[in-house]
């Protein structure tokens, strides 16, 4: 009836997503302490910060200091976000960074203009240049992100054909340059997906490119994040972006409220997977402790649930 | 691949669930104002309060005053909760109440003892007496609730056989007394269900009694509430208990945190259904206004999402 994977890989985005939207800039030492706590949980990948325009995202300007301050644990990839060549070259200088070659595509011009100051078509062209830069550094192409894959906060609904059009382009680009297909991520950047649409769009991508590995980047803007992830898991998705304690949000996603809504919450979603018998390789208790640290750092109640209510009682807890 | 219903019926529990757990007793006039706001949304059923032990749940002691103060709208059932004959007889005196005959069953003794001061087996026996009382008042049997159907905060895991055993008992009871089967509600009272288990347990009940209508009462204690509802919808569930703004929680559900976790959030879940093409008959904008009023009454940020971030931009909003 469904096609749940046996195991999944969570990629933690909280240290970037969570702090980029705050009006206050949090000290690098505090963000490094959170990353160290996350490392204790054996999350396979943690995004440390971003190399983007410091005027647009001042909270990430000192990402190099976080890379300096954190304690690396074996088996964990410490990654960063960049949106262009300049950002990538800065990231490449970081000590101990894992450089995951990533391509970025937009389904709408208005979102692309806000995020990258170029149209979606221009952004598509720039990705060829990024591939050449990755080659220069010997960096493998690991991920292709389709941003606003389920709709845009400026342009509203996005036809499925724009998503499959980008997928076709990614396939062509890889064929042309003799590369293996990267994981294709469908991003619900502004939180307007619903579970049926998640199934439909992932299904369409799978039909188009049966050999593609698919990932999801979901926001819980309207309370459907968990249901959307369950729908994605039913379609066999194995790669999941999430944020500890539900931290974060895109600073350019227009909402009724100035404060953006966060990604799906790592520890709640790890709990969901583990309860369904999907292996994550993560120590949930350590993850919950990291979520509680995130709340102390941010200084207000965060939206994660299990961090506040605890794991369910087990048989051995019976009095 | 799934069996989504064409339409669903939401039963609003916030005015009871939301205020019973608060240490403060909220004035009847404020609770009535919230109910009036909910009525504007055309919710088909609103639970006004409960008739239970006022020492155990002081916040509900003045439920009669709420019934006096609220403004009835046509087509909406204003209901109440009771756990025994005495409570039902008090409820029956309320002006304009819709008396939905309801049976209550527990899967574990310890939860039953905390909620009802009797064992699960004793509670089962008492339900025969309730049927006789309903007959006395000419009240139809509308619902049978299986409380702690997915696990218990005191006894941990609950075997599926206890749930199907109760279902068999309900079927026998209805056959014996010549009644139509009520809607059978599986309640995740303490928030420990996961979507696969929701599918499994609803599937088991459906296999046992193919003619049964099934409902769910879900809590979002660990962030899986929306995913659990989506799973239930995939199994064809048409009756949904929920709370405006995610208000509420069971006062006897043991959590890491003193403040119980709420039901699934009405407006977020109505949004999910409508986005998937499942009709609810509800005015979502009016519902969001009611959620915002609930937050003003409670006086702290509530956990609902769409009430804070707004509905997604539509094509007609394009600038």
Coordinates of C-alpha atoms in Angstrom, one line a residue:
Chain A
X1 CA 0.0 0.0 0.0
X2 CA 2.9 2.3 0.6
X3 CA 6.6 2.2 -0.2
X4 CA 8.2 3.3 3.1
X5 CA 12.0 3.2 3.0
X6 CA 14.0 1.0 5.4
X7 CA 16.2 3.8 6.4
X8 CA 16.4 7.6 5.9
X9 CA 19.1 10.3 6.1
X10 CA 18.3 13.4 8.1
X11 CA 20.2 16.6 7.1
X12 CA 20.1 19.1 10.0
X13 CA 19.5 22.7 8.8
X14 CA 18.8 24.4 12.1
X15 CA 22.1 26.1 12.7
X16 CA 21.5 27.9 9.4
X17 CA 17.7 28.1 9.1
X18 CA 17.2 28.9 12.7
X19 CA 19.6 31.8 13.1
X20 CA 19.3 33.5 9.7
X21 CA 15.8 34.8 10.4
X22 CA 16.5 36.2 13.8
X23 CA 16.8 40.0 14.1
X24 CA 19.5 39.4 16.8
X25 CA 22.9 38.0 15.7
X26 CA 23.7 35.0 17.9
X27 CA 27.4 34.6 18.9
X28 CA 29.3 32.0 16.9
X29 CA 30.3 30.3 20.2
X30 CA 26.6 29.6 21.0
X31 CA 25.9 28.3 17.5
X32 CA 29.0 26.1 17.7
X33 CA 27.8 24.7 21.1
X34 CA 24.5 23.8 19.4
X35 CA 26.3 22.1 16.6
X36 CA 28.4 20.1 19.1
X37 CA 25.2 19.0 20.9
X38 CA 23.8 18.0 17.5
X39 CA 27.0 16.0 16.8
X40 CA 26.3 14.0 20.0
X41 CA 23.1 12.6 18.4
X42 CA 25.0 11.2 15.4
X43 CA 23.1 13.2 12.8
X44 CA 24.9 12.3 9.5
X45 CA 24.9 15.9 8.2
X46 CA 24.8 19.3 9.8
X47 CA 24.6 22.6 7.9
X48 CA 26.8 25.0 9.9
X49 CA 25.9 28.2 8.2
X50 CA 25.8 30.0 4.9
X51 CA 28.1 32.1 2.6
X52 CA 25.7 34.6 1.2
X53 CA 25.3 38.4 1.1
X54 CA 26.0 39.5 4.7
X55 CA 23.8 42.6 4.2
X56 CA 20.8 40.4 3.3
X57 CA 21.5 37.8 6.0
X58 CA 23.6 39.4 8.8
X59 CA 23.1 36.5 11.2
X60 CA 25.3 34.3 9.0
X61 CA 28.2 36.8 8.3
X62 CA 30.4 35.1 10.9
X63 CA 29.9 31.5 9.7
X64 CA 33.7 31.1 9.4
X65 CA 33.9 31.7 13.2
X66 CA 31.4 28.9 13.8
X67 CA 33.5 26.5 11.6
X68 CA 36.5 27.5 13.8
X69 CA 34.7 27.0 17.0
X70 CA 32.9 23.7 16.5
X71 CA 34.3 20.3 17.5
X72 CA 34.1 17.8 14.6
X73 CA 32.8 14.3 15.4
X74 CA 33.8 11.4 13.1
X75 CA 31.3 10.3 10.5
X76 CA 29.4 13.6 10.4
X77 CA 29.4 15.9 7.4
X78 CA 29.6 19.6 8.3
X79 CA 28.2 21.5 5.4
X80 CA 27.3 25.0 4.3
X81 CA 24.9 26.8 2.0
X82 CA 26.0 29.1 -0.9
X83 CA 24.0 30.5 -3.7
X84 CA 26.8 31.5 -6.1
X85 CA 30.4 31.0 -7.1
X86 CA 31.7 33.7 -4.7
X87 CA 29.9 32.0 -1.8
X88 CA 31.2 28.6 -2.7
X89 CA 34.8 29.8 -2.9
X90 CA 34.5 31.3 0.6
X91 CA 33.0 28.0 1.9
X92 CA 35.9 26.0 0.3
X93 CA 38.3 27.7 2.6
X94 CA 36.7 26.4 5.8
X95 CA 38.6 23.9 7.8
X96 CA 37.0 20.5 7.8
X97 CA 34.0 21.4 5.7
X98 CA 32.3 18.8 3.5
X99 CA 31.8 20.4 0.2
X100 CA 28.6 18.9 -1.3
X101 CA 28.2 20.2 -4.8
X102 CA 24.7 21.6 -5.0
X103 CA 22.6 23.1 -7.8
X104 CA 19.7 25.5 -7.2
X105 CA 16.7 26.0 -9.3
X106 CA 13.6 28.2 -8.9
X107 CA 10.2 27.6 -10.4
X108 CA 9.3 31.3 -10.4
X109 CA 11.1 34.5 -11.4
X110 CA 9.9 36.6 -8.4
X111 CA 11.3 34.2 -5.8
X112 CA 14.5 33.9 -7.8
X113 CA 14.8 37.6 -8.0
X114 CA 14.3 38.1 -4.3
X115 CA 16.8 35.3 -3.4
X116 CA 19.4 35.7 -6.1
X117 CA 18.7 38.9 -8.0
X118 CA 18.2 37.1 -11.3
X119 CA 15.4 35.4 -13.1
X120 CA 14.8 31.6 -12.8
X121 CA 16.2 31.2 -16.4
X122 CA 19.3 33.2 -15.5
X123 CA 19.7 31.1 -12.4
X124 CA 19.4 27.9 -14.5
X125 CA 22.2 29.2 -16.7
X126 CA 24.4 30.0 -13.8
X127 CA 24.3 26.4 -12.6
X128 CA 26.4 25.4 -15.6
X129 CA 29.1 27.7 -14.4
X130 CA 28.7 26.2 -10.8
X131 CA 29.4 22.8 -12.3
X132 CA 32.6 24.0 -13.8
X133 CA 33.7 25.5 -10.5
X134 CA 32.9 22.3 -8.7
X135 CA 35.0 20.5 -11.2
X136 CA 37.9 22.9 -10.6
X137 CA 37.7 21.9 -6.9
X138 CA 37.1 18.2 -7.5
X139 CA 33.8 18.5 -5.7
X140 CA 31.1 15.9 -6.5
X141 CA 27.6 17.0 -7.5
X142 CA 25.5 15.7 -4.6
X143 CA 22.2 17.6 -4.6
X144 CA 19.9 19.6 -7.0
X145 CA 17.4 21.7 -5.1
X146 CA 14.1 22.7 -6.7
X147 CA 13.1 25.7 -4.7
X148 CA 9.4 26.6 -4.5
X149 CA 8.5 23.2 -5.9
X150 CA 5.0 23.3 -4.4
X151 CA 4.2 27.0 -4.8
X152 CA 5.6 30.4 -4.3
X153 CA 4.7 33.1 -1.8
X154 CA 4.8 35.8 -4.6
X155 CA 3.4 33.9 -7.6
X156 CA 1.0 31.5 -5.8
X157 CA 0.4 28.1 -7.4
X158 CA 3.2 26.6 -9.5
X159 CA 2.3 24.2 -12.3
X160 CA 3.8 20.7 -11.9
X161 CA 5.2 21.1 -15.4
X162 CA 7.7 23.7 -14.1
X163 CA 9.0 21.1 -11.7
X164 CA 9.3 18.3 -14.2
X165 CA 10.8 20.8 -16.7
X166 CA 13.6 21.5 -14.2
X167 CA 14.0 17.7 -13.6
X168 CA 14.4 17.2 -17.3
X169 CA 17.0 20.0 -17.4
X170 CA 19.0 18.3 -14.5
X171 CA 18.9 15.0 -16.3
X172 CA 20.2 16.6 -19.6
X173 CA 22.9 18.5 -17.7
X174 CA 24.2 15.4 -16.1
X175 CA 24.1 13.4 -19.3
X176 CA 25.9 16.2 -21.2
X177 CA 28.6 16.5 -18.5
X178 CA 28.9 12.7 -17.9
X179 CA 27.8 12.9 -14.3
X180 CA 25.8 10.7 -12.0
X181 CA 22.4 12.2 -11.1
X182 CA 22.4 14.0 -7.8
X183 CA 19.7 13.6 -5.2
X184 CA 16.8 15.8 -6.5
X185 CA 15.2 17.8 -3.6
X186 CA 11.7 19.1 -3.9
X187 CA 11.6 22.1 -1.5
X188 CA 8.3 23.4 -0.1
X189 CA 10.1 26.6 0.6
X190 CA 7.1 28.6 1.6
X191 CA 5.0 25.9 3.3
X192 CA 2.1 25.4 0.9
X193 CA 2.3 21.8 0.0
X194 CA -0.3 19.3 1.1
X195 CA 0.3 15.5 1.4
X196 CA -1.6 14.5 -1.7
X197 CA 0.3 17.1 -3.7
X198 CA 3.6 15.8 -2.2
X199 CA 2.7 12.3 -3.4
X200 CA 1.6 13.6 -6.8
X201 CA 4.7 15.6 -7.5
X202 CA 7.2 13.1 -6.2
X203 CA 5.3 10.5 -8.2
X204 CA 5.6 12.6 -11.3
X205 CA 9.4 13.0 -10.8
X206 CA 9.8 9.3 -10.1
X207 CA 7.8 8.4 -13.3
X208 CA 10.0 10.8 -15.3
X209 CA 13.3 9.6 -13.8
X210 CA 12.8 6.2 -12.1
X211 CA 16.5 6.0 -11.2
X212 CA 16.5 9.4 -9.3
X213 CA 16.9 9.5 -5.6
X214 CA 14.5 12.1 -4.2
X215 CA 14.7 14.3 -1.1
X216 CA 12.4 16.8 0.5
X217 CA 12.9 20.1 2.2
X218 CA 9.6 20.9 4.0
X219 CA 8.4 23.8 6.1
X220 CA 5.7 23.5 8.7
X221 CA 4.2 26.9 8.0
X222 CA 0.6 25.7 8.1
X223 CA 0.9 22.7 10.3
X224 CA 1.1 20.1 7.5
X225 CA 4.9 19.5 7.6
X226 CA 4.6 16.1 9.4
X227 CA 1.8 14.9 7.1
X228 CA 3.8 16.0 4.1
X229 CA 6.8 14.1 5.3
X230 CA 4.7 11.0 5.9
X231 CA 3.4 11.3 2.3
X232 CA 7.0 11.7 1.0
X233 CA 8.1 8.6 2.9
X234 CA 5.2 6.7 1.4
X235 CA 6.7 7.6 -2.0
X236 CA 10.0 6.1 -0.9
X237 CA 11.9 9.4 -0.2
X238 CA 15.1 8.8 1.8
X239 CA 16.6 12.2 2.2
X240 CA 15.1 14.7 4.6
X241 CA 16.1 18.3 5.5
X242 CA 14.9 19.4 8.9
X243 CA 15.6 21.8 11.8
X244 CA 16.2 21.0 15.4
X245 CA 13.3 22.2 17.6
X246 CA 11.5 23.4 14.4
X247 CA 13.9 26.4 14.2
X248 CA 14.0 28.6 11.2
X249 CA 12.3 29.8 8.1
X250 CA 13.2 31.5 4.9
X251 CA 13.7 35.3 5.4
X252 CA 12.1 36.0 2.0
X253 CA 9.1 33.8 2.3
X254 CA 6.1 36.2 2.7
X255 CA 3.8 35.2 5.5
X256 CA 1.0 36.9 7.5
X257 CA 3.6 37.1 10.3
X258 CA 7.0 38.8 10.0
X259 CA 8.7 35.8 11.7
X260 CA 9.0 33.0 9.2
X261 CA 7.8 29.5 10.0
X262 CA 10.4 26.8 10.6
X263 CA 11.3 23.6 8.8
X264 CA 9.9 20.4 9.9
X265 CA 11.2 19.6 13.4
X266 CA 14.1 17.1 13.4
X267 CA 13.5 15.3 16.6
X268 CA 9.7 15.0 16.1
X269 CA 10.3 13.6 12.6
X270 CA 13.1 11.3 13.8
X271 CA 10.7 10.0 16.4
X272 CA 8.0 9.5 13.7
X273 CA 10.4 7.5 11.5
X274 CA 11.7 5.4 14.4
X275 CA 8.2 4.6 15.6
X276 CA 7.4 3.4 12.1
X277 CA 10.5 1.2 12.0
X278 CA 12.4 3.4 9.6
X279 CA 16.1 3.5 10.8
X280 CA 17.7 6.9 11.2
X281 CA 20.9 6.0 13.0
X282 CA 20.2 8.9 15.3
X283 CA 20.2 9.0 19.1
X284 CA 16.9 10.6 19.8
X285 CA 17.6 11.3 23.5
X286 CA 20.7 13.3 22.5
X287 CA 18.7 15.0 19.8
X288 CA 16.1 16.1 22.3
X289 CA 18.8 17.5 24.5
X290 CA 20.1 19.5 21.6
X291 CA 16.6 20.9 21.0
X292 CA 16.4 22.0 24.6
X293 CA 19.7 23.7 24.2
X294 CA 18.5 25.5 21.0
X295 CA 15.5 26.8 23.0
X296 CA 17.8 28.1 25.7
X297 CA 20.0 29.8 23.1
X298 CA 17.1 31.4 21.2
X299 CA 15.4 32.4 24.5
X300 CA 11.8 31.7 23.7
X301 CA 9.5 28.6 23.5
X302 CA 10.2 26.8 20.2
X303 CA 7.7 24.8 18.3
X304 CA 9.1 21.3 18.7
X305 CA 6.8 19.0 20.6
X306 CA 8.6 15.9 21.9
X307 CA 11.2 18.2 23.4
X308 CA 8.5 19.6 25.7
X309 CA 6.4 16.5 26.3
X310 CA 9.0 13.7 26.3
X311 CA 9.1 10.3 24.8
X312 CA 6.1 8.1 25.5
X313 CA 6.1 5.8 28.5
X314 CA 7.4 2.4 27.7
X315 CA 6.4 -0.9 29.2
X316 CA 9.4 -0.9 31.5
X317 CA 8.2 2.4 33.0
X318 CA 5.2 0.7 34.5
X319 CA 5.0 1.4 38.2
Chain B
X1 CA -3.6 3.9 -3.5
X2 CA -5.5 5.6 -0.8
X3 CA -9.1 5.8 0.2
X4 CA -9.6 9.5 1.0
X5 CA -13.2 10.4 1.8
X6 CA -15.0 13.1 -0.3
X7 CA -16.1 14.9 2.8
X8 CA -15.4 14.9 6.5
X9 CA -17.1 16.1 9.7
X10 CA -15.1 18.1 12.2
X11 CA -16.2 18.1 15.8
X12 CA -14.7 21.0 17.7
X13 CA -13.5 20.2 21.2
X14 CA -11.5 23.3 22.0
X15 CA -14.1 24.9 24.4
X16 CA -13.8 21.8 26.6
X17 CA -10.3 20.5 25.9
X18 CA -8.8 23.9 25.9
X19 CA -10.0 25.2 29.2
X20 CA -10.1 22.1 31.3
X21 CA -6.4 21.9 31.6
X22 CA -5.8 25.6 32.5
X23 CA -5.0 26.4 36.2
X24 CA -7.0 29.5 35.8
X25 CA -10.8 29.3 35.4
X26 CA -11.8 31.3 32.4
X27 CA -15.1 33.3 32.7
X28 CA -18.2 31.6 31.0
X29 CA -18.8 34.8 29.0
X30 CA -15.3 34.4 27.3
X31 CA -15.8 30.8 26.5
X32 CA -19.3 31.6 25.1
X33 CA -17.8 34.3 23.0
X34 CA -15.3 31.8 21.6
X35 CA -18.1 29.4 20.8
X36 CA -20.0 32.2 19.0
X37 CA -16.9 32.8 16.9
X38 CA -16.7 29.1 16.1
X39 CA -20.3 29.1 15.1
X40 CA -19.6 31.7 12.5
X41 CA -17.3 29.2 10.8
X42 CA -20.2 26.7 10.3
X43 CA -18.5 23.9 12.2
X44 CA -21.1 21.2 12.4
X45 CA -20.5 20.3 16.1
X46 CA -19.1 22.2 19.0
X47 CA -18.5 20.7 22.4
X48 CA -19.5 23.4 24.9
X49 CA -18.0 21.9 28.1
X50 CA -18.3 18.9 30.4
X51 CA -20.3 17.6 33.3
X52 CA -17.7 15.8 35.4
X53 CA -16.4 16.1 38.9
X54 CA -15.9 19.8 39.6
X55 CA -13.1 19.1 42.0
X56 CA -11.2 17.2 39.4
X57 CA -11.9 19.7 36.6
X58 CA -12.8 23.0 38.2
X59 CA -12.5 24.9 34.8
X60 CA -15.7 23.1 33.6
X61 CA -17.8 23.5 36.8
X62 CA -19.8 26.4 35.3
X63 CA -20.6 24.7 32.0
X64 CA -24.3 25.5 32.5
X65 CA -23.4 29.2 32.4
X66 CA -21.7 28.8 29.1
X67 CA -24.8 27.1 27.7
X68 CA -26.9 30.0 28.9
X69 CA -24.5 32.6 27.4
X70 CA -23.9 31.2 23.9
X71 CA -25.8 32.2 20.8
X72 CA -27.1 29.2 19.0
X73 CA -26.7 29.1 15.2
X74 CA -28.9 26.9 13.0
X75 CA -27.4 23.6 11.8
X76 CA -24.8 23.4 14.6
X77 CA -24.9 20.7 17.3
X78 CA -23.9 22.1 20.7
X79 CA -22.8 19.1 22.7
X80 CA -21.2 18.3 26.1
X81 CA -19.0 15.5 27.6
X82 CA -20.1 13.4 30.5
X83 CA -18.5 10.2 31.9
X84 CA -21.4 8.8 33.9
X85 CA -25.1 8.8 34.5
X86 CA -25.0 11.7 36.9
X87 CA -23.1 13.9 34.4
X88 CA -25.5 13.0 31.6
X89 CA -28.6 13.9 33.7
X90 CA -27.1 17.3 34.4
X91 CA -26.3 17.8 30.7
X92 CA -29.8 16.8 29.7
X93 CA -31.1 19.9 31.5
X94 CA -29.2 22.3 29.3
X95 CA -31.2 24.6 27.0
X96 CA -30.6 23.7 23.4
X97 CA -28.1 21.0 23.9
X98 CA -27.8 18.2 21.4
X99 CA -27.6 15.0 23.4
X100 CA -25.3 12.6 21.5
X101 CA -25.5 9.2 23.2
X102 CA -21.9 8.2 23.8
X103 CA -20.2 5.2 25.2
X104 CA -16.7 5.3 26.7
X105 CA -14.2 2.4 26.8
X106 CA -10.7 2.2 28.1
X107 CA -7.9 -0.2 27.0
X108 CA -6.1 -0.1 30.4
X109 CA -7.1 -0.2 34.0
X110 CA -4.8 2.5 35.2
X111 CA -6.1 5.2 32.8
X112 CA -9.7 4.1 33.6
X113 CA -9.0 4.4 37.3
X114 CA -7.5 7.9 36.9
X115 CA -10.3 9.1 34.7
X116 CA -13.3 7.2 36.2
X117 CA -12.2 5.6 39.4
X118 CA -13.1 2.2 38.2
X119 CA -11.4 -0.6 36.2
X120 CA -11.7 -0.9 32.4
X121 CA -14.0 -3.9 32.9
X122 CA -16.2 -2.0 35.4
X123 CA -16.4 0.9 32.9
X124 CA -17.5 -1.6 30.2
X125 CA -20.3 -2.8 32.5
X126 CA -21.4 0.7 33.3
X127 CA -21.9 1.4 29.6
X128 CA -24.9 -1.0 29.6
X129 CA -26.5 1.1 32.3
X130 CA -25.7 4.3 30.2
X131 CA -27.6 2.7 27.3
X132 CA -30.7 2.2 29.5
X133 CA -30.4 5.9 30.6
X134 CA -30.2 7.0 27.0
X135 CA -33.3 5.0 26.2
X136 CA -35.1 6.7 29.1
X137 CA -34.4 10.1 27.5
X138 CA -35.0 8.8 23.9
X139 CA -31.3 9.7 23.1
X140 CA -29.8 7.9 20.2
X141 CA -26.4 6.2 20.5
X142 CA -24.1 8.2 18.3
X143 CA -20.5 7.5 19.3
X144 CA -18.5 4.8 21.0
X145 CA -15.0 6.1 22.1
X146 CA -12.1 3.8 22.6
X147 CA -9.9 5.8 24.9
X148 CA -6.1 5.1 24.9
X149 CA -6.6 3.1 21.7
X150 CA -2.9 3.6 20.7
X151 CA -1.2 3.4 24.0
X152 CA -1.4 4.6 27.6
X153 CA 0.7 7.1 29.5
X154 CA 0.7 4.8 32.5
X155 CA 0.8 1.3 31.0
X156 CA 2.8 2.0 27.8
X157 CA 2.0 0.0 24.7
X158 CA -1.5 -1.4 24.3
X159 CA -2.0 -4.5 22.2
X160 CA -4.2 -4.2 19.2
X161 CA -6.3 -7.1 20.5
X162 CA -7.6 -4.9 23.3
X163 CA -9.0 -2.5 20.8
X164 CA -10.5 -5.1 18.6
X165 CA -11.9 -6.8 21.8
X166 CA -13.7 -3.6 22.6
X167 CA -15.0 -3.3 19.1
X168 CA -16.4 -6.8 19.3
X169 CA -18.1 -5.9 22.5
X170 CA -19.6 -2.8 21.0
X171 CA -21.0 -4.9 18.1
X172 CA -22.4 -7.4 20.5
X173 CA -24.0 -4.7 22.6
X174 CA -25.7 -3.1 19.6
X175 CA -26.9 -6.5 18.3
X176 CA -28.3 -7.4 21.7
X177 CA -30.1 -4.2 22.2
X178 CA -31.2 -3.9 18.5
X179 CA -29.3 -0.7 17.8
X180 CA -27.5 0.7 14.8
X181 CA -23.7 0.7 15.3
X182 CA -22.5 4.1 16.5
X183 CA -19.4 5.8 15.0
X184 CA -16.4 4.1 16.6
X185 CA -13.8 6.6 17.6
X186 CA -10.2 5.5 18.1
X187 CA -8.7 8.0 20.6
X188 CA -4.9 8.7 20.8
X189 CA -5.6 10.2 24.2
X190 CA -1.9 10.5 25.2
X191 CA -0.4 11.2 21.8
X192 CA 1.6 8.1 21.1
X193 CA 0.2 7.0 17.8
X194 CA 2.3 7.0 14.6
X195 CA 0.8 7.1 11.1
X196 CA 1.5 3.4 10.2
X197 CA -0.1 2.3 13.5
X198 CA -3.1 4.5 12.7
X199 CA -3.5 2.7 9.4
X200 CA -2.9 -0.7 11.0
X201 CA -5.4 -0.2 13.8
X202 CA -8.1 1.4 11.7
X203 CA -7.6 -1.3 9.1
X204 CA -8.0 -4.0 11.8
X205 CA -11.3 -2.4 13.0
X206 CA -12.5 -2.1 9.4
X207 CA -11.7 -5.7 8.6
X208 CA -13.5 -6.7 11.8
X209 CA -16.6 -4.6 11.1
X210 CA -16.7 -3.5 7.5
X211 CA -19.9 -1.6 8.0
X212 CA -18.6 0.5 10.9
X213 CA -18.1 4.3 10.5
X214 CA -14.8 5.2 12.2
X215 CA -13.7 8.5 13.7
X216 CA -10.4 9.7 15.3
X217 CA -9.6 11.8 18.3
X218 CA -5.9 12.7 18.0
X219 CA -3.5 14.6 20.1
X220 CA -0.4 16.4 18.7
X221 CA 1.7 15.6 21.8
X222 CA 4.8 14.6 19.8
X223 CA 4.2 16.5 16.5
X224 CA 2.7 13.5 14.6
X225 CA -1.0 14.7 14.8
X226 CA -1.2 15.9 11.3
X227 CA 0.5 12.9 9.8
X228 CA -1.8 10.6 11.9
X229 CA -4.8 12.4 10.6
X230 CA -3.6 12.0 7.0
X231 CA -3.1 8.3 7.7
X232 CA -6.6 8.1 9.1
X233 CA -8.0 9.9 6.0
X234 CA -6.2 7.4 3.8
X235 CA -8.2 4.7 5.6
X236 CA -11.4 6.5 4.8
X237 CA -12.1 8.0 8.2
X238 CA -14.8 10.7 8.0
X239 CA -15.2 11.9 11.7
X240 CA -12.5 14.0 13.3
X241 CA -12.3 15.5 16.7
X242 CA -10.0 18.6 16.9
X243 CA -9.4 21.8 18.9
X244 CA -9.3 25.4 17.7
X245 CA -5.7 26.7 17.7
X246 CA -4.5 23.3 19.0
X247 CA -6.0 24.1 22.4
X248 CA -6.1 21.6 25.1
X249 CA -5.0 18.3 26.4
X250 CA -6.0 15.7 28.8
X251 CA -5.4 16.7 32.4
X252 CA -4.5 13.1 33.4
X253 CA -2.2 12.3 30.5
X254 CA 1.3 12.1 32.0
X255 CA 3.9 14.1 30.1
X256 CA 7.3 15.4 30.7
X257 CA 5.7 18.8 31.0
X258 CA 2.9 19.7 33.4
X259 CA 0.9 21.4 30.7
X260 CA -0.8 18.8 28.5
X261 CA -0.4 18.8 24.8
X262 CA -3.4 19.8 22.7
X263 CA -5.6 18.0 20.2
X264 CA -4.8 18.3 16.5
X265 CA -5.5 21.9 15.5
X266 CA -8.9 22.4 13.8
X267 CA -8.0 25.2 11.4
X268 CA -4.7 23.6 10.3
X269 CA -6.4 20.3 9.7
X270 CA -9.4 21.9 7.9
X271 CA -6.9 23.6 5.7
X272 CA -5.2 20.3 5.0
X273 CA -8.5 18.6 4.0
X274 CA -9.7 21.5 1.8
X275 CA -6.3 21.6 0.1
X276 CA -6.6 17.9 -0.7
X277 CA -10.1 18.4 -2.1
X278 CA -12.0 16.9 0.9
X279 CA -15.0 19.0 1.7
X280 CA -15.5 20.2 5.3
X281 CA -18.4 22.7 4.8
X282 CA -16.4 25.1 7.1
X283 CA -15.5 28.7 6.5
X284 CA -11.7 28.6 7.1
X285 CA -11.3 32.4 7.3
X286 CA -13.9 32.5 10.1
X287 CA -12.2 29.6 11.8
X288 CA -8.9 31.4 11.7
X289 CA -10.5 34.4 13.4
X290 CA -11.9 32.1 16.1
X291 CA -8.4 30.7 16.6
X292 CA -7.1 34.3 17.0
X293 CA -9.8 35.0 19.6
X294 CA -8.9 31.8 21.5
X295 CA -5.3 33.1 21.7
X296 CA -6.4 36.4 23.0
X297 CA -8.6 34.7 25.6
X298 CA -5.9 32.3 26.8
X299 CA -3.3 35.0 26.8
X300 CA -0.3 33.2 25.4
X301 CA 0.9 32.1 22.0
X302 CA -1.0 28.9 21.0
X303 CA 0.4 26.2 18.8
X304 CA -1.8 26.6 15.7
X305 CA 0.2 27.5 12.6
X306 CA -2.1 28.9 9.9
X307 CA -3.6 31.4 12.4
X308 CA -0.1 33.0 12.6
X309 CA 1.2 32.6 9.1
X310 CA -2.0 33.1 7.1
X311 CA -3.4 31.3 4.1
X312 CA -1.0 30.9 1.1
X313 CA -0.9 33.5 -1.5
X314 CA -3.2 32.7 -4.4
X315 CA -2.9 33.5 -8.1
X316 CA -5.2 36.5 -7.8
X317 CA -2.8 38.0 -5.2
X318 CA -0.1 38.5 -7.8
X319 CA 1.1 42.0 -7.9

